[in-house]
Coordinates of C-alpha atoms and ligand atoms in Angstrom, one line a residue:
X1 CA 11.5 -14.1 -11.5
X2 CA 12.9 -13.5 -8.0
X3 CA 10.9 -14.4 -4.6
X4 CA 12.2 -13.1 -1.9
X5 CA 11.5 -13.5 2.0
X6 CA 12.4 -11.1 4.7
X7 CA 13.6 -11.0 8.2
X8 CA 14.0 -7.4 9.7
X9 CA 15.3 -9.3 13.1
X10 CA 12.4 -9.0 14.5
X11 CA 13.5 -11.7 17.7
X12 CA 11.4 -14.8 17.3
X13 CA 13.7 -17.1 16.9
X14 CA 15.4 -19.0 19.5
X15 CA 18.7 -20.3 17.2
X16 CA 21.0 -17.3 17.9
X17 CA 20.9 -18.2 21.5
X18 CA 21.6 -21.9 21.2
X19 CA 25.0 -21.4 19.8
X20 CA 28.7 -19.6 20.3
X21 CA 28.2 -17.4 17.6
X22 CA 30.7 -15.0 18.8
X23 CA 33.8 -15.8 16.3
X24 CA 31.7 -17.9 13.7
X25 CA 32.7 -16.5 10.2
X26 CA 29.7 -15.4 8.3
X27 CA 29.6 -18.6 6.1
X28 CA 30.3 -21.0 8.9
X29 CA 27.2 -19.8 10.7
X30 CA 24.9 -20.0 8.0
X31 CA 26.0 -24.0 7.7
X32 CA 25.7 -24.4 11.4
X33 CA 21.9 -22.7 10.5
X34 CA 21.2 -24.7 7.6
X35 CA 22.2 -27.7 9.2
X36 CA 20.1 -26.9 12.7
X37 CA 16.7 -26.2 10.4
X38 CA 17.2 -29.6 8.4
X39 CA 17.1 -27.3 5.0
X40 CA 17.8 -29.8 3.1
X41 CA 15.6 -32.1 4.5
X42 CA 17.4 -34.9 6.0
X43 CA 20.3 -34.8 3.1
X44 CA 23.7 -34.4 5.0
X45 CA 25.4 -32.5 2.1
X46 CA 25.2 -28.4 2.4
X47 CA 23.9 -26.4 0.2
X48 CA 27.0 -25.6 -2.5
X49 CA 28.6 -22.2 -2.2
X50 CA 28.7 -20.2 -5.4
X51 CA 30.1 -16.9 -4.2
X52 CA 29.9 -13.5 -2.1
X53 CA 29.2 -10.1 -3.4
X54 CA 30.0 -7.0 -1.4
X55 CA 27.8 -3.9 -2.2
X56 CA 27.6 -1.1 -0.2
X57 CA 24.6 -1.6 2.1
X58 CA 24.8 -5.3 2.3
X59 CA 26.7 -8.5 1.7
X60 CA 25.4 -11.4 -0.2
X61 CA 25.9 -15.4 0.1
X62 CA 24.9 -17.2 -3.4
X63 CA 24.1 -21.0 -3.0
X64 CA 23.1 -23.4 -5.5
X65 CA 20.1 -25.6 -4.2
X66 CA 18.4 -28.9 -5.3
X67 CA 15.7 -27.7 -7.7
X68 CA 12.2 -27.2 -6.3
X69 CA 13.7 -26.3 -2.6
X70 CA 11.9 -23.4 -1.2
X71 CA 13.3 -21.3 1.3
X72 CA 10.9 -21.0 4.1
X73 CA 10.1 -17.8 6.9
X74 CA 11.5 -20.1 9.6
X75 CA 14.8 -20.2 8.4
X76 CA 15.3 -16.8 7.1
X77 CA 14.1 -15.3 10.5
X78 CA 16.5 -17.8 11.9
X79 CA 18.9 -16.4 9.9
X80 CA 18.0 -12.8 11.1
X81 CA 18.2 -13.6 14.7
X82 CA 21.0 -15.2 14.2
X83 CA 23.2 -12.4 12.7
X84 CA 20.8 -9.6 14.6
X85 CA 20.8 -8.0 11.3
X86 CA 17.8 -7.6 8.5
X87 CA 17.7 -10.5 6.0
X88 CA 16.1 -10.8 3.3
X89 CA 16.5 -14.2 1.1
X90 CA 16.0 -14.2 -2.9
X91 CA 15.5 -17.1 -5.0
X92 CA 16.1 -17.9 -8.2
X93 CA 16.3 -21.1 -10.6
X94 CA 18.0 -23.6 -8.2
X95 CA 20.1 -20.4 -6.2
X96 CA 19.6 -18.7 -3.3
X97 CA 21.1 -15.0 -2.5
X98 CA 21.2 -14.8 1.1
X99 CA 21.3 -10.9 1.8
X100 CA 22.7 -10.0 5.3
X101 CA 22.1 -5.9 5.5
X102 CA 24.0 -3.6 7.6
X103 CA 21.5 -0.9 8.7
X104 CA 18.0 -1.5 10.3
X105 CA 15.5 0.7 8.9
X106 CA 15.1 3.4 10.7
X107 CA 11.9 4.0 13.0
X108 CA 11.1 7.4 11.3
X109 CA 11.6 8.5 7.9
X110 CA 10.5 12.3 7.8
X111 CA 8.3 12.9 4.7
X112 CA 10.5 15.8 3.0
X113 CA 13.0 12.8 2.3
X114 CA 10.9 11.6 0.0
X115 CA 13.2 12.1 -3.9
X116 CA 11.3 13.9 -6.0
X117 CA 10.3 11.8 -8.9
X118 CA 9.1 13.6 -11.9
X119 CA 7.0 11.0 -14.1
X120 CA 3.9 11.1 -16.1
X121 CA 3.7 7.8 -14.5
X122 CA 1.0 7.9 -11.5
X123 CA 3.8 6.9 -8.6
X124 CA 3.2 7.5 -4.8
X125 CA 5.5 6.6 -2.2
X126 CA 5.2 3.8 -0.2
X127 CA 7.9 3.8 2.0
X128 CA 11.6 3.7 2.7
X129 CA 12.7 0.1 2.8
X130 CA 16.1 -2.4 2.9
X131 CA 16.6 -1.5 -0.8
X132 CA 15.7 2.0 -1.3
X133 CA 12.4 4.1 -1.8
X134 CA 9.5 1.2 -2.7
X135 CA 6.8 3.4 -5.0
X136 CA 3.6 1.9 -6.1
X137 CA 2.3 2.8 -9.5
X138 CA -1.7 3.2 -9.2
X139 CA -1.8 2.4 -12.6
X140 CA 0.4 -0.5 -13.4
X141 CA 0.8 -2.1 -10.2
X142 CA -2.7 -2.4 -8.9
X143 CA -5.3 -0.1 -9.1
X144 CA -7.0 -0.6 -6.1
X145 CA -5.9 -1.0 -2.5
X146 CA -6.2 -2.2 0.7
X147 CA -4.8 -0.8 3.9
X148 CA -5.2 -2.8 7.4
X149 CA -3.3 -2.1 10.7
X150 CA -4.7 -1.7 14.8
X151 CA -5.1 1.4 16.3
X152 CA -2.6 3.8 16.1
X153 CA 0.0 1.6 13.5
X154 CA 0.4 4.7 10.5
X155 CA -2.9 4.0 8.5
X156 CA -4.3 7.7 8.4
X157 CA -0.4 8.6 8.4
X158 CA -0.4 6.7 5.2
X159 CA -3.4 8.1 3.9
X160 CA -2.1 11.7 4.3
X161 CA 1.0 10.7 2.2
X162 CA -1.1 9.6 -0.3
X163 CA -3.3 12.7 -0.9
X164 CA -0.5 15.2 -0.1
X165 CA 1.7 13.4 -2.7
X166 CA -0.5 13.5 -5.4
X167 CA -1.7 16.8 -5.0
X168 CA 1.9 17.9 -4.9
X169 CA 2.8 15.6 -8.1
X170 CA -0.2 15.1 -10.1
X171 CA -1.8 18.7 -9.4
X172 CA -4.0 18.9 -12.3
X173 CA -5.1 15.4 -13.0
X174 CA -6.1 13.9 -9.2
X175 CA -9.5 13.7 -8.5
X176 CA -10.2 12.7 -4.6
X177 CA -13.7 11.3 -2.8
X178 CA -13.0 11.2 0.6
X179 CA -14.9 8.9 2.9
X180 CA -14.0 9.1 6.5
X181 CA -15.9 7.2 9.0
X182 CA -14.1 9.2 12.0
X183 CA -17.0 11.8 11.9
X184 CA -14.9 14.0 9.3
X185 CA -12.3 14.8 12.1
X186 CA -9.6 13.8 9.7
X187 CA -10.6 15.1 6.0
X188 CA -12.7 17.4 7.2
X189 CA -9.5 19.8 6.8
X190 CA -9.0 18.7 3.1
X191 CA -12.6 20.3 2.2
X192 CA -11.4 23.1 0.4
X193 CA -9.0 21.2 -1.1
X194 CA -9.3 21.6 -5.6
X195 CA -8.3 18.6 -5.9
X196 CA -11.1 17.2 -3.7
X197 CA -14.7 16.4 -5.1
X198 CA -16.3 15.6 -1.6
X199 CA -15.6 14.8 1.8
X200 CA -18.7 12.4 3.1
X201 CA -18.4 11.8 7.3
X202 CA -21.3 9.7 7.7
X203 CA -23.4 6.6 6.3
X204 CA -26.2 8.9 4.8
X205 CA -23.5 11.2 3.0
X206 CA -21.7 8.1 2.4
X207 CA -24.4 6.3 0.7
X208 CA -25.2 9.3 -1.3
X209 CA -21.6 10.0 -2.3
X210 CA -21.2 6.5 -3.6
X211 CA -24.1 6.6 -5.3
X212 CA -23.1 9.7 -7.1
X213 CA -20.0 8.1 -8.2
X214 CA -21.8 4.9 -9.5
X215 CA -23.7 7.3 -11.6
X216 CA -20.9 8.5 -13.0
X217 CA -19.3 5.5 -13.1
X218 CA -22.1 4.6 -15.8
X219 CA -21.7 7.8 -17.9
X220 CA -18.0 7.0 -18.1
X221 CA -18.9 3.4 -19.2
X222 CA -20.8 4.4 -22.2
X223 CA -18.5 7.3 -22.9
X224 CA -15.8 4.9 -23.1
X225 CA -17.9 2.7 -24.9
X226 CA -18.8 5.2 -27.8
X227 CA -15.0 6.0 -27.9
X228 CA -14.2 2.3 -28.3
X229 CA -11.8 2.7 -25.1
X230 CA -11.0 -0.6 -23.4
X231 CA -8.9 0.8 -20.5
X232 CA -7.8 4.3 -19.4
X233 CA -4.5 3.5 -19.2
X234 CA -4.4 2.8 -23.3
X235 CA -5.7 6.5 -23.3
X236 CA -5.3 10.1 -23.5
X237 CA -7.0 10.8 -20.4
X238 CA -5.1 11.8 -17.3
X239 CA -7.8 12.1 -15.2
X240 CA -7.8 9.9 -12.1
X241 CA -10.4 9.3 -9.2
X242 CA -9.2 7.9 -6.0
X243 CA -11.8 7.1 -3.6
X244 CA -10.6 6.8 -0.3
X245 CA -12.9 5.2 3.0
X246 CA -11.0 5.5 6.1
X247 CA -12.4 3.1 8.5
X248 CA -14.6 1.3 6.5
X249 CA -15.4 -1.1 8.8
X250 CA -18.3 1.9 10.5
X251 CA -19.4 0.9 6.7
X252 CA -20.2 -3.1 8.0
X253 CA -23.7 -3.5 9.1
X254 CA -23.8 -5.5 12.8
X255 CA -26.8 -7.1 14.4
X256 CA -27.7 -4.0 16.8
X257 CA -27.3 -1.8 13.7
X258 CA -30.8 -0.1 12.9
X259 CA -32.8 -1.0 9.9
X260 CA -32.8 2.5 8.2
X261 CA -29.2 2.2 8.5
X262 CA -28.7 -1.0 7.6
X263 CA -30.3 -0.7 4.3
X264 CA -27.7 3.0 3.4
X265 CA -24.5 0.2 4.9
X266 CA -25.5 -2.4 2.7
X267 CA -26.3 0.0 -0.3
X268 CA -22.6 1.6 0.4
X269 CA -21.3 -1.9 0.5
X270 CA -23.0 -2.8 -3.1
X271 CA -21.6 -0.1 -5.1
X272 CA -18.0 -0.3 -3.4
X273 CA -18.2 -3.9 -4.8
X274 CA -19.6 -2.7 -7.6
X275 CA -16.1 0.1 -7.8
X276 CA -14.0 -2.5 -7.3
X277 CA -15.2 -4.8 -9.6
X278 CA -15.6 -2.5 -12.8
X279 CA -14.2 0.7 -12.6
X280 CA -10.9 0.7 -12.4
X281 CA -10.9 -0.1 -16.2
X282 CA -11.8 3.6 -16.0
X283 CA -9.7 5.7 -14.1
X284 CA -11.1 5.2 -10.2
X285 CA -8.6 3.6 -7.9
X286 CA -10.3 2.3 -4.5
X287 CA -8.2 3.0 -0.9
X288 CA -9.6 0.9 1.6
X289 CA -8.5 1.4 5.2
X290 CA -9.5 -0.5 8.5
X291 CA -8.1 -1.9 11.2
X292 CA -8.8 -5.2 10.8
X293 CA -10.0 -6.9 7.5
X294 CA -12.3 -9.8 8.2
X295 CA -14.7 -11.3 5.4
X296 CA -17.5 -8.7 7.5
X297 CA -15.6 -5.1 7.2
X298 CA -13.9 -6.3 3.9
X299 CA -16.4 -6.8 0.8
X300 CA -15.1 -10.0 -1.3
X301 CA -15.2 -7.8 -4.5
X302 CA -13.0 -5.6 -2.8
X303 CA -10.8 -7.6 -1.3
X304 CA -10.4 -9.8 -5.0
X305 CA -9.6 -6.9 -6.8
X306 CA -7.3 -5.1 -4.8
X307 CA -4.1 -6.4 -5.5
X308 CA -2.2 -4.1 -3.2
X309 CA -2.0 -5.2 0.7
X310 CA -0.7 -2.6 3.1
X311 CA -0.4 -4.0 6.5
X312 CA 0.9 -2.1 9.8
X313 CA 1.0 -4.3 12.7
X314 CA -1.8 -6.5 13.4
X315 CA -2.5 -7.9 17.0
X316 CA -2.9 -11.8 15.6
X317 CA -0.7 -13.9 12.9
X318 CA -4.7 -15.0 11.9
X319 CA -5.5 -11.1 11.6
X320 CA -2.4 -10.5 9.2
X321 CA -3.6 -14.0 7.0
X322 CA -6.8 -12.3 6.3
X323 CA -4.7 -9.0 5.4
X324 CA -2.0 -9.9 3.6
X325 CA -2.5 -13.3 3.0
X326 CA 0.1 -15.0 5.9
X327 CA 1.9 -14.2 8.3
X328 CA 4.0 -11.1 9.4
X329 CA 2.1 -8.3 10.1
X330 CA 1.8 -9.4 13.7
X331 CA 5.9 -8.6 14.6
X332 CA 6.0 -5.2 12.8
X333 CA 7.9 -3.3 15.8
X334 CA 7.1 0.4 15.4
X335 CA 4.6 3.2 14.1
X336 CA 4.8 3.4 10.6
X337 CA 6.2 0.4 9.8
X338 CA 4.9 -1.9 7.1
X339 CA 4.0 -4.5 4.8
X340 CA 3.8 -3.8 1.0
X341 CA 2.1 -6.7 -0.8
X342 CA 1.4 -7.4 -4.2
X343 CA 3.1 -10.5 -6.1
X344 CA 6.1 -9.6 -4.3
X345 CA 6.5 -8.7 -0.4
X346 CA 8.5 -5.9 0.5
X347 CA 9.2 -4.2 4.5
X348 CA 8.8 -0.6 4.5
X349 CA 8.7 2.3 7.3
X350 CA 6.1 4.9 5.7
X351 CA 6.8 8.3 5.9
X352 CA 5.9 10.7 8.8
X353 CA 4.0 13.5 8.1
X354 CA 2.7 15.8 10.5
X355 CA -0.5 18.2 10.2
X356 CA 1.6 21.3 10.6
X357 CA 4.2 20.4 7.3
X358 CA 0.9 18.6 5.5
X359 CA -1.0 22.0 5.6
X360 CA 2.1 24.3 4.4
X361 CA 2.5 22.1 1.6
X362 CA -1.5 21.7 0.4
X363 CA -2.1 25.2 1.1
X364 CA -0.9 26.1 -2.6
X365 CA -4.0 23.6 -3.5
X366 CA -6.7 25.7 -1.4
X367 CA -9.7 27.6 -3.2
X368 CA -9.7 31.1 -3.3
X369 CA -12.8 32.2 -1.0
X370 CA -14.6 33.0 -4.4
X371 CA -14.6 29.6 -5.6
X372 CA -15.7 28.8 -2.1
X373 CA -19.0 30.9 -2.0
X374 CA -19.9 29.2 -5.7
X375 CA -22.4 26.7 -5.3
X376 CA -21.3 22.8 -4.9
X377 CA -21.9 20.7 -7.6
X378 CA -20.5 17.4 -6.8
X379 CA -21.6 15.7 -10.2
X380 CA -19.0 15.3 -12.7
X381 CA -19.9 15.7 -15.5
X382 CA -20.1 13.6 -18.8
X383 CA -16.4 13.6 -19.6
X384 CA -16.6 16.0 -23.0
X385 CA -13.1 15.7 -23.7
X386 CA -11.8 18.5 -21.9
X387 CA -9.7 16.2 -19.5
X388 CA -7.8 14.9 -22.7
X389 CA -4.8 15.5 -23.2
X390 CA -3.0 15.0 -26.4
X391 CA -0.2 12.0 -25.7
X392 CA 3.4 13.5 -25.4
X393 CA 2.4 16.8 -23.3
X394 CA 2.3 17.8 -20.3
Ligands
LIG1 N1 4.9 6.6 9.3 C1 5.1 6.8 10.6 N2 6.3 7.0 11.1 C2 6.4 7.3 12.5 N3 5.4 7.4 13.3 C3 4.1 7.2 12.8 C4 3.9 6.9 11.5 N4 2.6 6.8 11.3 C5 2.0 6.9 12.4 N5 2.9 7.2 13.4 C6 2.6 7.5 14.8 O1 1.4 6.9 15.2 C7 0.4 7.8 15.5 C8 -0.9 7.3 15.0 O2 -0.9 7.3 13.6 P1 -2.3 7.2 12.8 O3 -3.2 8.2 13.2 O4 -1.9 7.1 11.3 O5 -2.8 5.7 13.3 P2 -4.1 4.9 12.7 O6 -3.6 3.6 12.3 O7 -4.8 5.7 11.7 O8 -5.0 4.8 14.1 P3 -6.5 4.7 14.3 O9 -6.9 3.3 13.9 O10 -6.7 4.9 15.7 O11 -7.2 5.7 13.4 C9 0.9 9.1 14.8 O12 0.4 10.2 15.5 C10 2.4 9.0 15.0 O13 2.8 9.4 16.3
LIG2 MG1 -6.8 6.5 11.6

């Protein structure tokens, strides 16, 4: 399997300054940055050539390495600054691919580029990155998420991708809770949305949203149970639930937080655990969003079984280890831009969406005013089988 490291020049190392690069062939400055970063460690011998390939969006250096040498960030962002282009290095059994790009990605990628991908799979784009589109499968990939980034980086951006996309592509079979910590100011407008089960803008409605779903959660267990199903991916039902809590840190009790409310906090805390930890086997997929995950905003059983990490820039290299696990998310340059984690690590600019193009394209997904005047029933019921779906249609 490939790992690869990336360097989107993002101007943190010094090495491009310290040398004439001005007529230096390709190949001759990656020696003269080999030899500067000690790559080999102390070994005076190179790293052996193997071979170029041209493709059309890059140019890439193949060289065999002693076995067990890992390419580190230092030398690939030296490598970045060096050319002033994006880099991203791939290794493999004993041979590095040293990719030198020609484009930067650009600082806005408008959402109507987005290809059209018709799948029964359950994709969502993440973003636009140095090799194409990068989609996230919410039911192969990871089923639950993280999303971390300061003020004003792309989260709720993001978020808007999310529901629009699946509500565009997955019409009939999305199910969304939507917990937003901002008051309701921004899912307030996806209300009336069909594809939405609740909007909750508070701890109390919180709390008693959460608690609905653990109740159903419990139905689904023993319906699943009866039916001998292990996983809902190995069935017929194309049902999915995706709980999202945008700024879930208001969820984190503190020490001037009052005791009523400290009790609803820790009792929303307990069953998002209790989400992550066992229902994902049935068809809910957890998007958690704040701006900066520490062990106090980000539950352990959340953060251990979310094996997707989105980061937008982070003000401290220690705030982007707790988020994605090391370091990075502190040099994102722009809005928008981001980190896609999960085994592998991938650079991405998210899609821009405004409010204006997001509402033309829900409105299709509105209730009628006379399903709007019929009472609310939130509970969902026991699943009877009427969200199954024979395999092969639809
Ligand atoms: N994908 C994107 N591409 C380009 N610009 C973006 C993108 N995402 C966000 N922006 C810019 O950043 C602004 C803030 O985005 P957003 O509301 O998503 O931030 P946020 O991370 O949710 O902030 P907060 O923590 O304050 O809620 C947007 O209004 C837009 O101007
Ligand atoms: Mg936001």
């Amino acid at each position: 399997m490939f790992t690869s490291i990336t360097c989107l020049f993002l101007g943190s190392v010094i090495i491009g300054s310290l040398m004439p690069i001005g007529k230096m062939s390709d190949m001759k400055m990656l020696s003269v940055i080999f030899k500067r970063n000690n790559f080999l460690r102390g070994d005076k011998s190179q790293p052996k050539f193997n071979g170029k390939n041209n493709e059309d969006h890059y140019v890439e250096y193949v060289y065999s390495i002693p076995l067990g040498l890992t390419v580190g960030e230092g030398l690939v962002n030296a490598i970045g600054a060096a050319f002033e282009k994006p880099v991203k290095v791939l290794s493999e059994g004993g041979r590095i691919f040293i990719r030198i790009y020609f484009e930067k990605l650009p600082e806005i990628i408008p959402y109507s580029n987005v290809p059209i991908r018709k799948s029964a799979k359950w994709l969502m784009p993440i973003g636009y990155g140095l090799d194409g589109w990068l989609w996230h499968d919410l039911d192969r990939d990871a089923v639950h998420m993280n999303v971390s980034g300061a003020t004003r980086q792309g989260k709720t951006v993001f978020l808007k991708n999310l529901i629009t996309y699946l509500c565009e592509h997955k019409t009939d079979y999305v199910k969304f809770h939507l917990i937003d910590m901002k008051g309701g100011l921004e899912f307030g407008r996806y209300e009336n949305l069909r594809q939405v089960e609740g909007v909750a803008s508070n701890i109390e409605e919180a709390e008693q949203m959460l608690e609905r779903i653990r109740l159903d959660i419990d139905k689904k267990m023993k319906f699943f149970k009866r039916r001998g199903f292990n996983n809902i991916v190995n069935t017929p039902i194309r049902t999915r639930h995706v709980i999202i809590i945008d700024e879930a840190a208001e969820l984190t009790p503190d020490k001037h937080t009052l005791p009523k409310l400290k009790e609803s906090m820790q009792n929303c805390q307990d069953t998002m655990s209790h989400i992550a930890r066992v229902a994902g086997a049935l068809g809910y997929r957890l998007v958690f969003c704040t701006q900066y995950a520490t062990a106090d905003t980000l539950p352990r059983q959340v953060k251990q079984n979310s094996d997707a990490k989105i980061a937008f820039k982070l003000p401290t290299g220690t705030a982007s280890r707790v988020a994605i696990d090391e370091d990075g998310a502190q040099y994102l340059p722009n809005a928008g831009r981001a980190i896609y984690k999960t085994h592998e690590r991938e650079t991405v600019q998210v899609p821009l969406l405004d409010d204006k193009e997001m509402m033309e394209r829900l409105q299709p997904f509105m209730k009628e005013v006379s399903e709007l005047d019929a009472p609310k029933d939130y509970s969902v019921p026991e699943t009877d089988g009427s969200n199954i779906i024979e395999f092969g249609k639809a």
